[in-house]
Amino acid sequence: MTRPTTELAHLFRQLKAPAAARALPKLADRARAEEWSFEQFAAVLLKTETDSRDSHGGQSRIKAARFPARKTIEEFDFAFQASIPKNTVLHLGQLDFLAGKENVVLLGPPGTGKTHLSIALGIRACLAGHRVLFRTATEWVAMLADAQRHGRLDTELDRLQRIPLLIVDEVGYIPFDPQAANLMFMLVSRRYERASLIVTSNKPFSAWGEIFADEITAAAMIDRLVHHAEILALKGDSYRLKDRDLARATPAD
């Protein structure tokens, strides 16, 4: 490296910009060869650092979200799950629903891709700079019940409201008692038109009264959830079982 380049590398390290320091020698050579302007060279060098920071920040947000797995939209098998338009999912991946404080509801039988898509959208949000939290419905209820027992439910709901995206997975797998149903209603109601939710359920809305042990609470929750929402109904067999021969796996009588 030339002396000015060495000095720049040292300054970048002092400024805690390691990505720019690492990229500096090659970018300087390229800038000279292609006769970049000073402004173009500075822009490319600084963008290298900001991209690196965004990537590291995104990974930190992904870790903090506590996703059960890493899934992407690109990995989703639209050929197998043909009941939803690919363009609709790709549009959701642009995250306009977050800007509009809107919701996404994924309904369908087990194994049809609901959790995959919820995680994939959540990871997109993390990489775009948004905080996300992922929990199953029972985990959310347990968290809120604990806050209620300690007299800080309102504080916890306020804290959660400041997180741009919450993902509520597996609504309907376990029925709720009235107290749990009320806590879930409070979570949905507090975020209504203030912040986004992604909700997955193996039950149609018509069965939510049974899930929440109260038709009125279920109706009020659904009303707030779907007022500003993209609703995707996934159909078909379980992707996890697509290569299994279930007929051969069934014991003979």
PDB file of C-alpha atoms in Angstrom:
ATOM      1  CA  MET A   1       0.000   0.000   0.000  1.00  0.00           C
ATOM      2  CA  THR A   2       1.086   3.566  -0.624  1.00  0.00           C
ATOM      3  CA  ARG A   3       1.618   5.828   2.359  1.00  0.00           C
ATOM      4  CA  PRO A   4      -1.728   7.699   1.935  1.00  0.00           C
ATOM      5  CA  THR A   5      -3.533   4.371   1.651  1.00  0.00           C
ATOM      6  CA  THR A   6      -1.790   3.079   4.769  1.00  0.00           C
ATOM      7  CA  GLU A   7      -2.775   6.224   6.651  1.00  0.00           C
ATOM      8  CA  LEU A   8      -6.381   5.855   5.486  1.00  0.00           C
ATOM      9  CA  ALA A   9      -6.461   2.229   6.621  1.00  0.00           C
ATOM     10  CA  HIS A  10      -5.178   3.318  10.035  1.00  0.00           C
ATOM     11  CA  LEU A  11      -7.830   6.044  10.263  1.00  0.00           C
ATOM     12  CA  PHE A  12     -10.591   3.602   9.360  1.00  0.00           C
ATOM     13  CA  ARG A  13      -9.420   1.272  12.110  1.00  0.00           C
ATOM     14  CA  GLN A  14      -9.427   4.189  14.532  1.00  0.00           C
ATOM     15  CA  LEU A  15     -12.976   4.959  13.435  1.00  0.00           C
ATOM     16  CA  LYS A  16     -13.899   1.296  13.958  1.00  0.00           C
ATOM     17  CA  ALA A  17     -14.685   0.793  10.262  1.00  0.00           C
ATOM     18  CA  PRO A  18     -12.928  -2.547   9.638  1.00  0.00           C
ATOM     19  CA  ALA A  19     -14.798  -3.431   6.445  1.00  0.00           C
ATOM     20  CA  ALA A  20     -13.691  -0.196   4.790  1.00  0.00           C
ATOM     21  CA  ALA A  21     -10.120  -0.766   6.000  1.00  0.00           C
ATOM     22  CA  ARG A  22     -10.063  -4.273   4.506  1.00  0.00           C
ATOM     23  CA  ALA A  23     -11.568  -3.164   1.189  1.00  0.00           C
ATOM     24  CA  LEU A  24      -9.374  -0.074   0.844  1.00  0.00           C
ATOM     25  CA  PRO A  25      -6.335  -1.506  -1.042  1.00  0.00           C
ATOM     26  CA  LYS A  26      -8.322  -3.233  -3.804  1.00  0.00           C
ATOM     27  CA  LEU A  27     -10.816  -0.388  -4.133  1.00  0.00           C
ATOM     28  CA  ALA A  28      -7.973   2.133  -4.347  1.00  0.00           C
ATOM     29  CA  ASP A  29      -6.329   0.119  -7.140  1.00  0.00           C
ATOM     30  CA  ARG A  30      -9.644  -0.169  -8.971  1.00  0.00           C
ATOM     31  CA  ALA A  31     -10.349   3.546  -8.541  1.00  0.00           C
ATOM     32  CA  ARG A  32      -6.990   4.435 -10.090  1.00  0.00           C
ATOM     33  CA  ALA A  33      -7.412   1.955 -12.956  1.00  0.00           C
ATOM     34  CA  GLU A  34     -10.934   3.134 -13.771  1.00  0.00           C
ATOM     35  CA  GLU A  35     -10.205   6.803 -13.011  1.00  0.00           C
ATOM     36  CA  TRP A  36     -12.972   7.199 -10.445  1.00  0.00           C
ATOM     37  CA  SER A  37     -13.698  10.647  -9.064  1.00  0.00           C
ATOM     38  CA  PHE A  38     -12.890  11.283  -5.400  1.00  0.00           C
ATOM     39  CA  GLU A  39     -16.631  11.340  -4.695  1.00  0.00           C
ATOM     40  CA  GLN A  40     -17.216   7.962  -6.389  1.00  0.00           C
ATOM     41  CA  PHE A  41     -14.319   6.363  -4.540  1.00  0.00           C
ATOM     42  CA  ALA A  42     -15.530   7.703  -1.180  1.00  0.00           C
ATOM     43  CA  ALA A  43     -19.116   6.564  -1.860  1.00  0.00           C
ATOM     44  CA  VAL A  44     -18.096   3.003  -2.775  1.00  0.00           C
ATOM     45  CA  LEU A  45     -15.734   2.726   0.182  1.00  0.00           C
ATOM     46  CA  LEU A  46     -18.281   4.001   2.701  1.00  0.00           C
ATOM     47  CA  LYS A  47     -21.021   1.809   1.221  1.00  0.00           C
ATOM     48  CA  THR A  48     -18.777  -1.210   1.803  1.00  0.00           C
ATOM     49  CA  GLU A  49     -18.692  -0.335   5.494  1.00  0.00           C
ATOM     50  CA  THR A  50     -22.410   0.418   5.821  1.00  0.00           C
ATOM     51  CA  ASP A  51     -23.345  -2.814   4.006  1.00  0.00           C
ATOM     52  CA  SER A  52     -21.109  -4.746   6.390  1.00  0.00           C
ATOM     53  CA  ARG A  53     -22.687  -3.076   9.414  1.00  0.00           C
ATOM     54  CA  ASP A  54     -26.186  -3.730   8.087  1.00  0.00           C
ATOM     55  CA  SER A  55     -25.307  -7.395   7.603  1.00  0.00           C
ATOM     56  CA  HIS A  56     -23.903  -7.754  11.110  1.00  0.00           C
ATOM     57  CA  GLY A  57     -26.844  -5.856  12.583  1.00  0.00           C
ATOM     58  CA  GLY A  58     -29.246  -8.058  10.664  1.00  0.00           C
ATOM     59  CA  GLN A  59     -27.629 -11.196  12.028  1.00  0.00           C
ATOM     60  CA  SER A  60     -27.911  -9.812  15.554  1.00  0.00           C
ATOM     61  CA  ARG A  61     -31.584  -9.056  15.034  1.00  0.00           C
ATOM     62  CA  ILE A  62     -32.164 -12.551  13.613  1.00  0.00           C
ATOM     63  CA  LYS A  63     -30.569 -14.067  16.693  1.00  0.00           C
ATOM     64  CA  ALA A  64     -32.600 -11.855  19.035  1.00  0.00           C
ATOM     65  CA  ALA A  65     -35.853 -12.793  17.246  1.00  0.00           C
ATOM     66  CA  ARG A  66     -35.437 -16.436  18.342  1.00  0.00           C
ATOM     67  CA  PHE A  67     -36.611 -18.053  15.129  1.00  0.00           C
ATOM     68  CA  PRO A  68     -36.808 -21.852  15.472  1.00  0.00           C
ATOM     69  CA  ALA A  69     -34.963 -22.244  12.138  1.00  0.00           C
ATOM     70  CA  ARG A  70     -33.498 -20.223   9.273  1.00  0.00           C
ATOM     71  CA  LYS A  71     -35.891 -20.079   6.319  1.00  0.00           C
ATOM     72  CA  THR A  72     -35.976 -17.854   3.249  1.00  0.00           C
ATOM     73  CA  ILE A  73     -38.536 -17.005   0.604  1.00  0.00           C
ATOM     74  CA  GLU A  74     -36.102 -18.282  -2.028  1.00  0.00           C
ATOM     75  CA  GLU A  75     -36.149 -21.734  -0.394  1.00  0.00           C
ATOM     76  CA  PHE A  76     -39.940 -21.985  -0.395  1.00  0.00           C
ATOM     77  CA  ASP A  77     -41.272 -24.643  -2.787  1.00  0.00           C
ATOM     78  CA  PHE A  78     -43.970 -22.800  -4.728  1.00  0.00           C
ATOM     79  CA  ALA A  79     -44.269 -25.746  -7.110  1.00  0.00           C
ATOM     80  CA  PHE A  80     -45.418 -27.976  -4.240  1.00  0.00           C
ATOM     81  CA  GLN A  81     -47.489 -25.265  -2.553  1.00  0.00           C
ATOM     82  CA  ALA A  82     -49.365 -23.874  -5.531  1.00  0.00           C
ATOM     83  CA  SER A  83     -52.377 -22.591  -3.567  1.00  0.00           C
ATOM     84  CA  ILE A  84     -50.814 -19.177  -2.953  1.00  0.00           C
ATOM     85  CA  PRO A  85     -49.583 -16.767  -5.650  1.00  0.00           C
ATOM     86  CA  LYS A  86     -45.816 -16.437  -5.678  1.00  0.00           C
ATOM     87  CA  ASN A  87     -46.121 -12.768  -6.610  1.00  0.00           C
ATOM     88  CA  THR A  88     -48.143 -12.103  -3.462  1.00  0.00           C
ATOM     89  CA  VAL A  89     -45.416 -13.601  -1.274  1.00  0.00           C
ATOM     90  CA  LEU A  90     -42.693 -11.719  -3.138  1.00  0.00           C
ATOM     91  CA  HIS A  91     -44.626  -8.489  -2.636  1.00  0.00           C
ATOM     92  CA  LEU A  92     -44.918  -9.218   1.094  1.00  0.00           C
ATOM     93  CA  GLY A  93     -41.153  -9.748   1.057  1.00  0.00           C
ATOM     94  CA  GLN A  94     -40.763  -6.075   0.127  1.00  0.00           C
ATOM     95  CA  LEU A  95     -42.130  -5.350   3.643  1.00  0.00           C
ATOM     96  CA  ASP A  96     -44.629  -2.660   2.657  1.00  0.00           C
ATOM     97  CA  PHE A  97     -46.995  -4.201   5.216  1.00  0.00           C
ATOM     98  CA  LEU A  98     -44.596  -3.139   7.984  1.00  0.00           C
ATOM     99  CA  ALA A  99     -44.602   0.455   6.815  1.00  0.00           C
ATOM    100  CA  GLY A 100     -48.404   0.359   6.770  1.00  0.00           C
ATOM    101  CA  LYS A 101     -48.569  -1.334  10.206  1.00  0.00           C
ATOM    102  CA  GLU A 102     -50.585  -4.107   8.603  1.00  0.00           C
ATOM    103  CA  ASN A 103     -50.789  -7.809   9.408  1.00  0.00           C
ATOM    104  CA  VAL A 104     -50.227 -11.091   7.590  1.00  0.00           C
ATOM    105  CA  VAL A 105     -52.383 -14.111   8.420  1.00  0.00           C
ATOM    106  CA  LEU A 106     -51.423 -17.575   7.179  1.00  0.00           C
ATOM    107  CA  LEU A 107     -54.119 -20.245   7.458  1.00  0.00           C
ATOM    108  CA  GLY A 108     -53.866 -23.902   6.485  1.00  0.00           C
ATOM    109  CA  PRO A 109     -53.290 -27.494   7.545  1.00  0.00           C
ATOM    110  CA  PRO A 110     -50.040 -28.539   9.248  1.00  0.00           C
ATOM    111  CA  GLY A 111     -47.017 -28.818   6.986  1.00  0.00           C
ATOM    112  CA  THR A 112     -48.257 -26.504   4.237  1.00  0.00           C
ATOM    113  CA  GLY A 113     -45.586 -23.836   4.751  1.00  0.00           C
ATOM    114  CA  LYS A 114     -47.121 -21.331   7.151  1.00  0.00           C
ATOM    115  CA  THR A 115     -44.241 -21.268   9.628  1.00  0.00           C
ATOM    116  CA  HIS A 116     -41.663 -21.281   6.806  1.00  0.00           C
ATOM    117  CA  LEU A 117     -43.192 -18.158   5.281  1.00  0.00           C
ATOM    118  CA  SER A 118     -43.590 -16.412   8.627  1.00  0.00           C
ATOM    119  CA  ILE A 119     -39.912 -17.003   9.424  1.00  0.00           C
ATOM    120  CA  ALA A 120     -38.819 -15.963   5.932  1.00  0.00           C
ATOM    121  CA  LEU A 121     -40.710 -12.662   6.184  1.00  0.00           C
ATOM    122  CA  GLY A 122     -39.346 -12.148   9.692  1.00  0.00           C
ATOM    123  CA  ILE A 123     -35.774 -12.659   8.519  1.00  0.00           C
ATOM    124  CA  ARG A 124     -36.341 -10.224   5.649  1.00  0.00           C
ATOM    125  CA  ALA A 125     -37.529  -7.694   8.222  1.00  0.00           C
ATOM    126  CA  CYS A 126     -34.465  -8.269  10.415  1.00  0.00           C
ATOM    127  CA  LEU A 127     -32.105  -7.765   7.490  1.00  0.00           C
ATOM    128  CA  ALA A 128     -33.966  -4.573   6.584  1.00  0.00           C
ATOM    129  CA  GLY A 129     -33.278  -3.135  10.032  1.00  0.00           C
ATOM    130  CA  HIS A 130     -36.488  -4.000  11.900  1.00  0.00           C
ATOM    131  CA  ARG A 131     -36.720  -5.704  15.277  1.00  0.00           C
ATOM    132  CA  VAL A 132     -38.731  -8.926  15.261  1.00  0.00           C
ATOM    133  CA  LEU A 133     -39.846 -11.432  17.885  1.00  0.00           C
ATOM    134  CA  PHE A 134     -41.033 -14.966  17.081  1.00  0.00           C
ATOM    135  CA  ARG A 135     -43.001 -17.115  19.543  1.00  0.00           C
ATOM    136  CA  THR A 136     -45.741 -19.722  19.381  1.00  0.00           C
ATOM    137  CA  ALA A 137     -49.164 -18.618  20.584  1.00  0.00           C
ATOM    138  CA  THR A 138     -48.751 -20.600  23.808  1.00  0.00           C
ATOM    139  CA  GLU A 139     -45.347 -18.997  24.407  1.00  0.00           C
ATOM    140  CA  TRP A 140     -46.791 -15.505  23.950  1.00  0.00           C
ATOM    141  CA  VAL A 141     -49.585 -16.284  26.393  1.00  0.00           C
ATOM    142  CA  ALA A 142     -47.113 -17.689  28.938  1.00  0.00           C
ATOM    143  CA  MET A 143     -44.955 -14.561  28.630  1.00  0.00           C
ATOM    144  CA  LEU A 144     -47.922 -12.242  29.125  1.00  0.00           C
ATOM    145  CA  ALA A 145     -49.305 -14.322  31.998  1.00  0.00           C
ATOM    146  CA  ASP A 146     -45.957 -14.066  33.766  1.00  0.00           C
ATOM    147  CA  ALA A 147     -45.969 -10.289  33.288  1.00  0.00           C
ATOM    148  CA  GLN A 148     -49.507 -10.131  34.654  1.00  0.00           C
ATOM    149  CA  ARG A 149     -48.558 -12.130  37.745  1.00  0.00           C
ATOM    150  CA  HIS A 150     -45.758  -9.666  38.446  1.00  0.00           C
ATOM    151  CA  GLY A 151     -47.959  -6.609  37.923  1.00  0.00           C
ATOM    152  CA  ARG A 152     -46.243  -5.413  34.764  1.00  0.00           C
ATOM    153  CA  LEU A 153     -48.594  -6.528  31.992  1.00  0.00           C
ATOM    154  CA  ASP A 154     -49.233  -3.013  30.710  1.00  0.00           C
ATOM    155  CA  THR A 155     -45.505  -2.273  30.705  1.00  0.00           C
ATOM    156  CA  GLU A 156     -44.820  -5.469  28.763  1.00  0.00           C
ATOM    157  CA  LEU A 157     -47.518  -4.689  26.196  1.00  0.00           C
ATOM    158  CA  ASP A 158     -46.032  -1.209  25.760  1.00  0.00           C
ATOM    159  CA  ARG A 159     -42.580  -2.728  25.250  1.00  0.00           C
ATOM    160  CA  LEU A 160     -43.872  -5.168  22.671  1.00  0.00           C
ATOM    161  CA  GLN A 161     -45.760  -2.411  20.871  1.00  0.00           C
ATOM    162  CA  ARG A 162     -42.424  -0.733  20.102  1.00  0.00           C
ATOM    163  CA  ILE A 163     -41.213  -3.823  18.220  1.00  0.00           C
ATOM    164  CA  PRO A 164     -42.237  -3.444  14.557  1.00  0.00           C
ATOM    165  CA  LEU A 165     -43.068  -7.125  13.958  1.00  0.00           C
ATOM    166  CA  LEU A 166     -44.285  -9.904  16.223  1.00  0.00           C
ATOM    167  CA  ILE A 167     -44.869 -13.401  14.854  1.00  0.00           C
ATOM    168  CA  VAL A 168     -47.513 -15.549  16.556  1.00  0.00           C
ATOM    169  CA  ASP A 169     -47.131 -19.125  15.356  1.00  0.00           C
ATOM    170  CA  GLU A 170     -49.440 -22.123  15.798  1.00  0.00           C
ATOM    171  CA  VAL A 171     -52.694 -20.494  16.888  1.00  0.00           C
ATOM    172  CA  GLY A 172     -55.167 -23.334  17.330  1.00  0.00           C
ATOM    173  CA  TYR A 173     -52.905 -26.244  18.139  1.00  0.00           C
ATOM    174  CA  ILE A 174     -53.764 -25.922  21.838  1.00  0.00           C
ATOM    175  CA  PRO A 175     -57.088 -24.408  23.017  1.00  0.00           C
ATOM    176  CA  PHE A 176     -56.929 -21.455  25.407  1.00  0.00           C
ATOM    177  CA  ASP A 177     -58.788 -20.927  28.641  1.00  0.00           C
ATOM    178  CA  PRO A 178     -60.618 -17.578  29.059  1.00  0.00           C
ATOM    179  CA  GLN A 179     -57.669 -15.889  30.789  1.00  0.00           C
ATOM    180  CA  ALA A 180     -55.254 -16.940  28.037  1.00  0.00           C
ATOM    181  CA  ALA A 181     -57.735 -15.854  25.372  1.00  0.00           C
ATOM    182  CA  ASN A 182     -58.023 -12.442  27.016  1.00  0.00           C
ATOM    183  CA  LEU A 183     -54.236 -12.032  27.067  1.00  0.00           C
ATOM    184  CA  MET A 184     -53.992 -12.872  23.369  1.00  0.00           C
ATOM    185  CA  PHE A 185     -56.804 -10.421  22.629  1.00  0.00           C
ATOM    186  CA  MET A 186     -54.941  -7.710  24.527  1.00  0.00           C
ATOM    187  CA  LEU A 187     -51.791  -8.351  22.461  1.00  0.00           C
ATOM    188  CA  VAL A 188     -53.706  -8.108  19.181  1.00  0.00           C
ATOM    189  CA  SER A 189     -55.738  -5.113  20.322  1.00  0.00           C
ATOM    190  CA  ARG A 190     -52.717  -3.147  21.596  1.00  0.00           C
ATOM    191  CA  ARG A 191     -50.961  -3.518  18.231  1.00  0.00           C
ATOM    192  CA  TYR A 192     -54.024  -2.700  16.109  1.00  0.00           C
ATOM    193  CA  GLU A 193     -53.015   0.014  13.600  1.00  0.00           C
ATOM    194  CA  ARG A 194     -49.814   0.598  15.616  1.00  0.00           C
ATOM    195  CA  ALA A 195     -47.506  -2.289  14.650  1.00  0.00           C
ATOM    196  CA  SER A 196     -47.588  -5.470  12.576  1.00  0.00           C
ATOM    197  CA  LEU A 197     -48.344  -9.083  13.386  1.00  0.00           C
ATOM    198  CA  ILE A 198     -47.803 -12.260  11.425  1.00  0.00           C
ATOM    199  CA  VAL A 199     -50.154 -14.974  12.662  1.00  0.00           C
ATOM    200  CA  THR A 200     -50.267 -18.622  11.571  1.00  0.00           C
ATOM    201  CA  SER A 201     -53.098 -21.020  12.346  1.00  0.00           C
ATOM    202  CA  ASN A 202     -54.157 -24.510  11.366  1.00  0.00           C
ATOM    203  CA  LYS A 203     -57.803 -23.537  11.953  1.00  0.00           C
ATOM    204  CA  PRO A 204     -60.140 -21.382   9.839  1.00  0.00           C
ATOM    205  CA  PHE A 205     -61.549 -18.264  11.476  1.00  0.00           C
ATOM    206  CA  SER A 206     -64.872 -20.047  11.914  1.00  0.00           C
ATOM    207  CA  ALA A 207     -63.186 -22.341  14.482  1.00  0.00           C
ATOM    208  CA  TRP A 208     -61.501 -19.597  16.508  1.00  0.00           C
ATOM    209  CA  GLY A 209     -64.443 -19.307  18.896  1.00  0.00           C
ATOM    210  CA  GLU A 210     -63.710 -22.869  19.959  1.00  0.00           C
ATOM    211  CA  ILE A 211     -59.963 -22.189  20.228  1.00  0.00           C
ATOM    212  CA  PHE A 212     -60.468 -19.178  22.480  1.00  0.00           C
ATOM    213  CA  ALA A 213     -63.460 -20.586  24.382  1.00  0.00           C
ATOM    214  CA  ASP A 214     -65.441 -17.434  23.646  1.00  0.00           C
ATOM    215  CA  GLU A 215     -67.119 -16.480  20.367  1.00  0.00           C
ATOM    216  CA  ILE A 216     -67.245 -12.775  21.283  1.00  0.00           C
ATOM    217  CA  THR A 217     -63.545 -12.542  22.156  1.00  0.00           C
ATOM    218  CA  ALA A 218     -62.622 -14.481  19.014  1.00  0.00           C
ATOM    219  CA  ALA A 219     -64.773 -12.246  16.810  1.00  0.00           C
ATOM    220  CA  ALA A 220     -63.288  -9.073  18.308  1.00  0.00           C
ATOM    221  CA  MET A 221     -59.768 -10.433  17.840  1.00  0.00           C
ATOM    222  CA  ILE A 222     -60.389 -11.471  14.236  1.00  0.00           C
ATOM    223  CA  ASP A 223     -61.960  -8.076  13.475  1.00  0.00           C
ATOM    224  CA  ARG A 224     -58.815  -6.218  14.580  1.00  0.00           C
ATOM    225  CA  LEU A 225     -56.436  -8.739  13.072  1.00  0.00           C
ATOM    226  CA  VAL A 226     -57.875  -8.794   9.542  1.00  0.00           C
ATOM    227  CA  HIS A 227     -58.987  -5.158   9.174  1.00  0.00           C
ATOM    228  CA  HIS A 228     -55.610  -4.287   7.641  1.00  0.00           C
ATOM    229  CA  ALA A 229     -54.186  -7.655   6.629  1.00  0.00           C
ATOM    230  CA  GLU A 230     -53.048  -9.904   3.822  1.00  0.00           C
ATOM    231  CA  ILE A 231     -54.703 -13.285   4.371  1.00  0.00           C
ATOM    232  CA  LEU A 232     -53.154 -16.324   2.710  1.00  0.00           C
ATOM    233  CA  ALA A 233     -55.001 -19.644   2.715  1.00  0.00           C
ATOM    234  CA  LEU A 234     -52.585 -22.525   2.163  1.00  0.00           C
ATOM    235  CA  LYS A 235     -53.993 -25.857   1.045  1.00  0.00           C
ATOM    236  CA  GLY A 236     -52.835 -29.367   0.296  1.00  0.00           C
ATOM    237  CA  ASP A 237     -50.813 -32.068   1.979  1.00  0.00           C
ATOM    238  CA  SER A 238     -47.904 -31.680   4.363  1.00  0.00           C
ATOM    239  CA  TYR A 239     -44.606 -30.843   2.666  1.00  0.00           C
ATOM    240  CA  ARG A 240     -42.818 -32.794   5.393  1.00  0.00           C
ATOM    241  CA  LEU A 241     -44.612 -35.958   4.270  1.00  0.00           C
ATOM    242  CA  LYS A 242     -44.299 -35.469   0.521  1.00  0.00           C
ATOM    243  CA  ASP A 243     -41.656 -38.183   0.134  1.00  0.00           C
ATOM    244  CA  ARG A 244     -43.259 -40.609   2.584  1.00  0.00           C
ATOM    245  CA  ASP A 245     -45.334 -43.574   1.491  1.00  0.00           C
ATOM    246  CA  LEU A 246     -47.961 -43.379   4.198  1.00  0.00           C
ATOM    247  CA  ALA A 247     -49.924 -46.286   2.791  1.00  0.00           C
ATOM    248  CA  ARG A 248     -46.954 -48.598   3.254  1.00  0.00           C
ATOM    249  CA  ALA A 249     -46.289 -47.121   6.704  1.00  0.00           C
ATOM    250  CA  THR A 250     -49.807 -48.004   7.926  1.00  0.00           C
ATOM    251  CA  PRO A 251     -49.909 -51.272   9.880  1.00  0.00           C
ATOM    252  CA  ALA A 252     -52.087 -53.993   8.427  1.00  0.00           C
ATOM    253  CA  ASP A 253     -55.280 -54.902  10.288  1.00  0.00           C
TER     254      ASP A 253
END
